[in-house]
PDB file of C-alpha atoms in Angstrom:
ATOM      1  CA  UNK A   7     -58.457  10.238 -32.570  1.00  0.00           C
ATOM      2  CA  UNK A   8     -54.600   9.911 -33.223  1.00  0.00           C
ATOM      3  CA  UNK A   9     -54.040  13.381 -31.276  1.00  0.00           C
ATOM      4  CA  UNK A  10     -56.056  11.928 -28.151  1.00  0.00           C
ATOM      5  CA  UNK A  11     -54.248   8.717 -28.224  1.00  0.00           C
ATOM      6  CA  UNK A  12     -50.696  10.453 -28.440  1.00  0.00           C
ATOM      7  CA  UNK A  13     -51.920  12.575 -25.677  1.00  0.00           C
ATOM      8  CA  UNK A  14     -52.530   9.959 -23.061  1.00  0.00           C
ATOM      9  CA  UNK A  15     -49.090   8.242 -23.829  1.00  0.00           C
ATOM     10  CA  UNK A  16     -46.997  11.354 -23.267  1.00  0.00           C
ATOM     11  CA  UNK A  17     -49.386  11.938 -20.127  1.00  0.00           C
ATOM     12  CA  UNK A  18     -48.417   8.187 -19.261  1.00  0.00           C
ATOM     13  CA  UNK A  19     -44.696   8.449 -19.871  1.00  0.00           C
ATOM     14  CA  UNK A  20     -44.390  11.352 -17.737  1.00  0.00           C
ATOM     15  CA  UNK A  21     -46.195  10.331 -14.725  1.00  0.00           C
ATOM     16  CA  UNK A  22     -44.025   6.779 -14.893  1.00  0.00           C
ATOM     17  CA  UNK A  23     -41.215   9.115 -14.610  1.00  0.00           C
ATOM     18  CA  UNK A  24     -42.457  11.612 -11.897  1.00  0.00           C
ATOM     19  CA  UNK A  25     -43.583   8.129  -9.916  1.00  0.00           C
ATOM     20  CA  UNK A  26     -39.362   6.899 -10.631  1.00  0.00           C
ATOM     21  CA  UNK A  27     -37.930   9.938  -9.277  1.00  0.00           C
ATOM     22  CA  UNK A  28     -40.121  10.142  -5.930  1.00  0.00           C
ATOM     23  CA  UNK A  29     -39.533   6.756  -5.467  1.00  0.00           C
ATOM     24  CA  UNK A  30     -35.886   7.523  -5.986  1.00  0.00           C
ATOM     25  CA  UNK A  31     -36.357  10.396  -3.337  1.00  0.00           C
ATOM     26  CA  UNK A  32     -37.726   8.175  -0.903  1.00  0.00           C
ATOM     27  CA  UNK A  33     -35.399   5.433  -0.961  1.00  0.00           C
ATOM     28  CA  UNK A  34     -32.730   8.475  -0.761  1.00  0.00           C
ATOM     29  CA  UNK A  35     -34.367   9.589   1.889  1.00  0.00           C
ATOM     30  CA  UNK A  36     -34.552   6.808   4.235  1.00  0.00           C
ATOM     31  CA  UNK A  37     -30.973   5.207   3.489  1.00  0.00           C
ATOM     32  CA  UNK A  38     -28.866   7.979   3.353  1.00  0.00           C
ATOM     33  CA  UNK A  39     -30.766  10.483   5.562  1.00  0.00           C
ATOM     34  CA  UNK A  40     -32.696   8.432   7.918  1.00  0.00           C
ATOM     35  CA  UNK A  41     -34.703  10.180  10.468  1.00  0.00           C
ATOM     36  CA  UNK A  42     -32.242  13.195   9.271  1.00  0.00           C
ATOM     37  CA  UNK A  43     -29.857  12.362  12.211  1.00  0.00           C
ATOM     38  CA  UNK A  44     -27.438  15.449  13.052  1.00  0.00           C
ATOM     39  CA  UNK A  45     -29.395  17.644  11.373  1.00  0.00           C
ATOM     40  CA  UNK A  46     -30.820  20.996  12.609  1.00  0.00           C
ATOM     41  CA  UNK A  47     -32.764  21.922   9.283  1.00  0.00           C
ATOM     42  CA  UNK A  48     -33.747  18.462   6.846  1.00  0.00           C
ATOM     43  CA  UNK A  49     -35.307  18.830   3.219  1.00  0.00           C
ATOM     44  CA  UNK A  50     -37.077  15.420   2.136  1.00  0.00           C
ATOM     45  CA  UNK A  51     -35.309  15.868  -1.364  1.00  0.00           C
ATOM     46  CA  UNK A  52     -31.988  17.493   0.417  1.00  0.00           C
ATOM     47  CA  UNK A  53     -31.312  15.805   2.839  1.00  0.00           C
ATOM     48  CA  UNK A  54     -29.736  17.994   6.001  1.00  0.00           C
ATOM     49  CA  UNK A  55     -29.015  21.676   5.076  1.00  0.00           C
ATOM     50  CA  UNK A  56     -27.203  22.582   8.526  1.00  0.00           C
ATOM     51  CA  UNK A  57     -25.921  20.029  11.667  1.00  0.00           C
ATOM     52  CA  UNK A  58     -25.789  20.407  15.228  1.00  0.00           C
ATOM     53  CA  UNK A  59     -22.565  22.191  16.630  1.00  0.00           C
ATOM     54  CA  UNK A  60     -19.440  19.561  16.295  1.00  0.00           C
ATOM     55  CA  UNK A  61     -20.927  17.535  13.072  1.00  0.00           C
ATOM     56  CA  UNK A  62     -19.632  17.830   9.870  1.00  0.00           C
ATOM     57  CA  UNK A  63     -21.928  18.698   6.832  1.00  0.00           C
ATOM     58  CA  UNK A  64     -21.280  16.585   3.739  1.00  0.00           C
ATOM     59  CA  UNK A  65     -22.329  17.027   0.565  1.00  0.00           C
ATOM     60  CA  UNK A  66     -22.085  15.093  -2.635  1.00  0.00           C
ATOM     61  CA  UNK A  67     -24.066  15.273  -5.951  1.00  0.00           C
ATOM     62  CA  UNK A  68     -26.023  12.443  -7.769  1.00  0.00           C
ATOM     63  CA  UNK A  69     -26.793  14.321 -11.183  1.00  0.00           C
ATOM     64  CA  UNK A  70     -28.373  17.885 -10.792  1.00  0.00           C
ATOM     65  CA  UNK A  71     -29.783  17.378  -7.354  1.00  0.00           C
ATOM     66  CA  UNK A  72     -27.224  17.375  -4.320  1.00  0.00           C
ATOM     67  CA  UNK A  73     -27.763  15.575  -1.092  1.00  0.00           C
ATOM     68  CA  UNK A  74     -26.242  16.700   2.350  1.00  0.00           C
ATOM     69  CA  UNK A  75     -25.494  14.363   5.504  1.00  0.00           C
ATOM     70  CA  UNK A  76     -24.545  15.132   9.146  1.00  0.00           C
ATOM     71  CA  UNK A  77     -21.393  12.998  10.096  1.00  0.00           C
ATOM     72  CA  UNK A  78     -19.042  13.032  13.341  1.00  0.00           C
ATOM     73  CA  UNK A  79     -15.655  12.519  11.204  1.00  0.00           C
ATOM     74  CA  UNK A  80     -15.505  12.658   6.965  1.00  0.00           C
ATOM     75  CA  UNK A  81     -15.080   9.611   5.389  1.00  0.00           C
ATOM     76  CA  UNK A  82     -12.410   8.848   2.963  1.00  0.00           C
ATOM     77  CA  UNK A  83     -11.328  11.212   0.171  1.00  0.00           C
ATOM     78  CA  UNK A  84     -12.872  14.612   2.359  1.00  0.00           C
ATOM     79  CA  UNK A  85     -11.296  16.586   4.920  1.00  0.00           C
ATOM     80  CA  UNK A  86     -13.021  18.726   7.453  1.00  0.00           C
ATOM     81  CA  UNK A  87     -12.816  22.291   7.963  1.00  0.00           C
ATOM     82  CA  UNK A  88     -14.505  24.236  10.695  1.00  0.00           C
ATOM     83  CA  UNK A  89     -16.122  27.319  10.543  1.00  0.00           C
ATOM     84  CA  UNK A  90     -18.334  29.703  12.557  1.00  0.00           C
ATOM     85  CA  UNK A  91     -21.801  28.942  11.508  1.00  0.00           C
ATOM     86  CA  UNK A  92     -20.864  25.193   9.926  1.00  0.00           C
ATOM     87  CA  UNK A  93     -18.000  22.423   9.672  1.00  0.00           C
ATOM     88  CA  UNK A  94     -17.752  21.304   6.262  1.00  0.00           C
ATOM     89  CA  UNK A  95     -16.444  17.574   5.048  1.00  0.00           C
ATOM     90  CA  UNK A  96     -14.495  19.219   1.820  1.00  0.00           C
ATOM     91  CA  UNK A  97     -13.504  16.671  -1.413  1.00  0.00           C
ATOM     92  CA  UNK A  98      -9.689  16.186  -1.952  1.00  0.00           C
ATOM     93  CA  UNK A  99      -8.798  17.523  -5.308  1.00  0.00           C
ATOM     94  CA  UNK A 100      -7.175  14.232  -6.394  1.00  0.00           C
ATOM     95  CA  UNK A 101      -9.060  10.918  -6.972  1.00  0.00           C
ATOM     96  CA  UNK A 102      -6.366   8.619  -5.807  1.00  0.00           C
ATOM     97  CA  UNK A 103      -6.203  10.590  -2.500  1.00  0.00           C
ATOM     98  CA  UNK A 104      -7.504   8.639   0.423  1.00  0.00           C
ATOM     99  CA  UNK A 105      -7.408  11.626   3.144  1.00  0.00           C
ATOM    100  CA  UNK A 106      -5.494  14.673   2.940  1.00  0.00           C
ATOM    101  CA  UNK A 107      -4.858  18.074   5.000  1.00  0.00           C
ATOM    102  CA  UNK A 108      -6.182  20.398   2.357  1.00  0.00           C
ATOM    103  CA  UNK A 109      -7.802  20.340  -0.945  1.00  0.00           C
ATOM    104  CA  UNK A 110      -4.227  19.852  -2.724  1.00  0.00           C
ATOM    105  CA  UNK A 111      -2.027  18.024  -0.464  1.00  0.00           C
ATOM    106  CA  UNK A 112      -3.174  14.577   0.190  1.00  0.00           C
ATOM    107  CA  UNK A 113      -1.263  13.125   3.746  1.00  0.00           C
ATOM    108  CA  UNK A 114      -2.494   8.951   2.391  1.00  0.00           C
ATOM    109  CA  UNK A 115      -3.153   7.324  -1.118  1.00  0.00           C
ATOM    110  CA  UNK A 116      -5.302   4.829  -1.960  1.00  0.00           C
ATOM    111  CA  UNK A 117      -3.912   1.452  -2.629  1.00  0.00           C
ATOM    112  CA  UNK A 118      -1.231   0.703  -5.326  1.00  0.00           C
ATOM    113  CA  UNK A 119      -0.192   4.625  -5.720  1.00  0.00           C
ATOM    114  CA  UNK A 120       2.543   6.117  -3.393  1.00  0.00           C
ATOM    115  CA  UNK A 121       2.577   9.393  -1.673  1.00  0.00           C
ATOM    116  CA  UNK A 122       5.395  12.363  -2.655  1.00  0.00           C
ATOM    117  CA  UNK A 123       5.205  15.551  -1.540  1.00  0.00           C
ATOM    118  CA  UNK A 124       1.527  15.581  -0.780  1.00  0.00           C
ATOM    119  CA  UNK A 125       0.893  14.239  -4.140  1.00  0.00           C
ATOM    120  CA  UNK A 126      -0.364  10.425  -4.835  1.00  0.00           C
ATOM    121  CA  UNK A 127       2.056   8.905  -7.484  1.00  0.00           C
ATOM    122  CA  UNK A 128       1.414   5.703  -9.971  1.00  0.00           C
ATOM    123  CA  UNK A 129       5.402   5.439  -9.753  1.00  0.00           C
ATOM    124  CA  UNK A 130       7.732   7.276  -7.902  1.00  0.00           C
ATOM    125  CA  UNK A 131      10.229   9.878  -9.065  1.00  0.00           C
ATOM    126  CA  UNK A 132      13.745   8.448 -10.517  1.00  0.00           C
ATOM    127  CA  UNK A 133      15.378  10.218  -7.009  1.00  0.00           C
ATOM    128  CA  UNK A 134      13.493   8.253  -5.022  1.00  0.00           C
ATOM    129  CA  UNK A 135      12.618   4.837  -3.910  1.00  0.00           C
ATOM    130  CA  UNK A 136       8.917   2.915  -3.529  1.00  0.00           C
ATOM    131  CA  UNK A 137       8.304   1.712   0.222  1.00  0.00           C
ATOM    132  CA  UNK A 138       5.291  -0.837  -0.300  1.00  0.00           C
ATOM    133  CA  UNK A 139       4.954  -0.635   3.538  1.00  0.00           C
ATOM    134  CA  UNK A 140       3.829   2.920   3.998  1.00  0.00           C
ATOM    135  CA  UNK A 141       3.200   3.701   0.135  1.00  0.00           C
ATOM    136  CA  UNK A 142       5.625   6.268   0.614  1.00  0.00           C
ATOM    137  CA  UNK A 143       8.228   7.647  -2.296  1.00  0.00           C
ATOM    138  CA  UNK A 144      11.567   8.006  -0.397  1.00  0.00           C
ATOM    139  CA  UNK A 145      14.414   9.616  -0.804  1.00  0.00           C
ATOM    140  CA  UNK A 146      17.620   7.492  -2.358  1.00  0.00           C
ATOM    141  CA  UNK A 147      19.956   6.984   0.653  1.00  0.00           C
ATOM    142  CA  UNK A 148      23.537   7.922   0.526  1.00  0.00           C
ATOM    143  CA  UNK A 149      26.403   4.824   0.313  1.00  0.00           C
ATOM    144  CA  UNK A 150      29.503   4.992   2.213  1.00  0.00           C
ATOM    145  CA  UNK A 151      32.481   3.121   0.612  1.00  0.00           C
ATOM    146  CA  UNK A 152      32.274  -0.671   0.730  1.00  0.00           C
ATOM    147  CA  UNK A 153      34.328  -2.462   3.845  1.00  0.00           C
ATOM    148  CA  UNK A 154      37.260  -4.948   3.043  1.00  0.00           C
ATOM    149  CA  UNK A 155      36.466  -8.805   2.180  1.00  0.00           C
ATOM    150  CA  UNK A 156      36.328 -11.202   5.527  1.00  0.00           C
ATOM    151  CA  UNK A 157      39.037 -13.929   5.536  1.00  0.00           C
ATOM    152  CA  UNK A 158      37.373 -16.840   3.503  1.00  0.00           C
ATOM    153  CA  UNK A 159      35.564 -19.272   5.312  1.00  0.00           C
ATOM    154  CA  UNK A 160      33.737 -22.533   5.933  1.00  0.00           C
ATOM    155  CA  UNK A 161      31.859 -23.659   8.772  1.00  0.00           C
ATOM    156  CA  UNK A 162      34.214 -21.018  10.441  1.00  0.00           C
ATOM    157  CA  UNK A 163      37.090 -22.692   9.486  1.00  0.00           C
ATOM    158  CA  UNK A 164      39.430 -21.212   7.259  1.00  0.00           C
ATOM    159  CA  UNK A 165      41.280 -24.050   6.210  1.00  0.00           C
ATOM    160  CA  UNK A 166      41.029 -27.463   5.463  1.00  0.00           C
ATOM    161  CA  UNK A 167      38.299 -27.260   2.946  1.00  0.00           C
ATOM    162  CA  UNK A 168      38.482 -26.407  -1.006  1.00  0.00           C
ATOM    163  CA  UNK A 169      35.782 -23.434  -1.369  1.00  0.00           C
ATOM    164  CA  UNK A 170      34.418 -21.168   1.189  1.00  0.00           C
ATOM    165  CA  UNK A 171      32.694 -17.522   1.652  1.00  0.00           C
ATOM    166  CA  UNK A 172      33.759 -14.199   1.897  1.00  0.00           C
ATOM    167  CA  UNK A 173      31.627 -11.211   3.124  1.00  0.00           C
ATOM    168  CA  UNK A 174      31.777  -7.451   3.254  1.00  0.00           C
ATOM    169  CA  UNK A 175      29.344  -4.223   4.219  1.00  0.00           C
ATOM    170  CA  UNK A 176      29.075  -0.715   3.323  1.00  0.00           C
ATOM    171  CA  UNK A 177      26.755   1.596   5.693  1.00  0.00           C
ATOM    172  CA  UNK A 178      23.661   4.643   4.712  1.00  0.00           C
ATOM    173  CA  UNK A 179      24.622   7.889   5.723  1.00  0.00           C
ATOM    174  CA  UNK A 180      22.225  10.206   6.944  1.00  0.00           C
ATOM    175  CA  UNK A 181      19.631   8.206   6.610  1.00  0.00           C
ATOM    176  CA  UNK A 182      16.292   7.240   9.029  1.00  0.00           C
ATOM    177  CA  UNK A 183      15.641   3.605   9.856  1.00  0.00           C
ATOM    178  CA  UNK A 184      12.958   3.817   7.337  1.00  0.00           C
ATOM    179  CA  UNK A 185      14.732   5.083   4.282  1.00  0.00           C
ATOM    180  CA  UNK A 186      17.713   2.596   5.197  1.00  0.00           C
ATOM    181  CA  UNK A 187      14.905  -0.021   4.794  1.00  0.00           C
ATOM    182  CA  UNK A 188      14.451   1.563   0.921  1.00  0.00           C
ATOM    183  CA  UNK A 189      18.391   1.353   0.542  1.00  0.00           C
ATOM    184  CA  UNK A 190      20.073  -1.034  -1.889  1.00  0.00           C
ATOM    185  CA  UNK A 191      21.953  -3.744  -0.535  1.00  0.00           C
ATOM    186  CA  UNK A 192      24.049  -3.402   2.455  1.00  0.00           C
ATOM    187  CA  UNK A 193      25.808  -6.547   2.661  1.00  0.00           C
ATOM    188  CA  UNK A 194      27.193  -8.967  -0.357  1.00  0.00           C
ATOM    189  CA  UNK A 195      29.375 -11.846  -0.170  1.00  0.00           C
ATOM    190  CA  UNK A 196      31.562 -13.999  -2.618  1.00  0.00           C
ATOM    191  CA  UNK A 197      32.647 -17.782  -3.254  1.00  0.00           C
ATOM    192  CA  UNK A 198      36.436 -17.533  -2.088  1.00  0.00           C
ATOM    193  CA  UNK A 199      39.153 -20.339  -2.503  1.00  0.00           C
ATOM    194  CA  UNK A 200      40.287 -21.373   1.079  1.00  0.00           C
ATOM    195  CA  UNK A 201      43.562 -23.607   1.956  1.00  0.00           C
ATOM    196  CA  UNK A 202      42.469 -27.262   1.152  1.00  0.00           C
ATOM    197  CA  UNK A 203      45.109 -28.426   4.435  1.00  0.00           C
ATOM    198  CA  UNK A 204      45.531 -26.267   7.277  1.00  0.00           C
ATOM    199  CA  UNK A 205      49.125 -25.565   8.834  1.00  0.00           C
ATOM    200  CA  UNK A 206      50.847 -28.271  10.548  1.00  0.00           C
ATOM    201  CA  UNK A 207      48.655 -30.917   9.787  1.00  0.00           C
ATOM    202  CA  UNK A 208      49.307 -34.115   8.253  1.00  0.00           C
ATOM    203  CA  UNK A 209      48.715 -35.639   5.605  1.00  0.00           C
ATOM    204  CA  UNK A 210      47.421 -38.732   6.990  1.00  0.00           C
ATOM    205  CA  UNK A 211      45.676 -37.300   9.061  1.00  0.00           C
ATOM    206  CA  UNK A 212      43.542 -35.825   6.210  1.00  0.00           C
ATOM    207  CA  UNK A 213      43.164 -38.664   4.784  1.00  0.00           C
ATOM    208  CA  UNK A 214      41.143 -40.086   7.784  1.00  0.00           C
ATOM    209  CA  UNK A 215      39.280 -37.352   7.898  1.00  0.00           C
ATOM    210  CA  UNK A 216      38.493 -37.715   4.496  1.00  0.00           C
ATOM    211  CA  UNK A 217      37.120 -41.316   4.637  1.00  0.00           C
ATOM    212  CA  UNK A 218      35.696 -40.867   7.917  1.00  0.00           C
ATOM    213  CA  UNK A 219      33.329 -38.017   5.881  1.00  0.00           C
ATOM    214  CA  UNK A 220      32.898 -40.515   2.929  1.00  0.00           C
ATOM    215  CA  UNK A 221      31.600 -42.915   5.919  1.00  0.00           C
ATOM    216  CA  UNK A 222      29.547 -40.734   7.539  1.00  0.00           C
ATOM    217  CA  UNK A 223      27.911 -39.521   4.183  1.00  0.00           C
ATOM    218  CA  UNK A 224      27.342 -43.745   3.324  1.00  0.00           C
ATOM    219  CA  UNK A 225      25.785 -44.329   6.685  1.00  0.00           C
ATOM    220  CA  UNK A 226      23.385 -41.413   5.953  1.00  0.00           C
ATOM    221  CA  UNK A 227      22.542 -42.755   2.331  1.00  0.00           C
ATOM    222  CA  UNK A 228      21.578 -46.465   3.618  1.00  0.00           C
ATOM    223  CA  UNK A 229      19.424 -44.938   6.172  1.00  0.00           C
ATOM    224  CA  UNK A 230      17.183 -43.029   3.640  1.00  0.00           C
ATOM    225  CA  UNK A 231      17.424 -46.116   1.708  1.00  0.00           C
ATOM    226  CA  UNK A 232      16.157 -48.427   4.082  1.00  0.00           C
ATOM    227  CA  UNK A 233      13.739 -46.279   4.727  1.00  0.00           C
TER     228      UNK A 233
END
């Protein structure tokens, strides 16, 4: 009696799992290959086997079965190759390529890693620079000398006032508009001392200038006040 009833249980486990996987074949089936689009031979468990001229065949594994697909371009992370009897959508080797030429050289990466020499990067090398823009490692541009300091001004004035600004620039050589983006700083500047009273004027007349600012400053400090 114990023989008959372990009998039917195995003989119920495995048809639960037979009826799982066609039901897994099916819904397969009708997503992925509907209607088997592109394709000029279809397998219900396969999907498409060959495509029509100009279509790419993809295909990808889910376990031990593989599944194939008829597609006008391959999607991310494939490239296509063409060949006499079938175009092929071929897996880049590396996981954080997005598209690349050939199996090894990836031409975009995925988001937060940055192409080098066909290769998709975490970080870039120490030689080179990140460029968030085109996730791109670039090369370190070259610095020419830095300029001379401008004369130190104010409100470009370069007297009468007690601290001012001075400025100066140094220029990338040999370098493309984008990798001068990557550069370090091209331009700095500096608090400078300036000449608190300019030549030939007077003292007094400084002085009026100087209470005519305290004024003006007054004025603007009722006004918010009153307001």
């Amino acid at each position: 009696m114990q023989w008959i009833v372990l009998f039917l249980l195995l003989w119920f486990i495995n048809s639960m799992e037979m009826l799982t996987q066609a039901r897994r074949r099916k819904q397969v089936s009708t997503t992925l290959f509907e209607n088997c689009t592109g394709c000029i031979m279809c397998s219900e468990d396969n999907g498409c086997i060959s495509c029509q001229q100009k279509l790419f065949l993809i295909i990808w594994r889910d376990g031990m079965r593989q599944y194939g697909a008829c597609v006008h371009a391959c999607p991310p992370g494939y490239f296509g190759v063409r060949g006499q009897e079938v175009n092929r959508c071929i897996k880049c080797r590396s996981p954080n390529c997005e598209s690349c030429f050939s199996k090894d050289f990836c031409i975009k990466c995925k988001q937060q890693f940055y192409l080098h020499k066909g290769k998709c990067l975490s970080t870039c090398p120490l030689d080179t620079i990140a460029q968030p823009s085109t996730q791109e490692c670039l090369k370190k541009c070259e610095m020419g000398p830095w300029g001379n300091w401008s004369p130190c001004t104010n409100q470009g004035r370069t007297c009468g006032w007690r601290w001012g600004s001075a400025a100066r620039s140094r220029e990338a050589i040999k370098s493309s508009k984008e990798e001068a983006e990557a550069c370090p700083v091209l331009t700095e500047s500096r608090k400078c001392r300036m000449k608190k009273r300019c030549p030939g004027e007077k003292k007094g007349n400084k002085r009026k200038e100087k209470r005519e600012r305290k004024q003006r400053r007054k004025k603007k400090l009722d006004a918010l006040l009153a307001t």
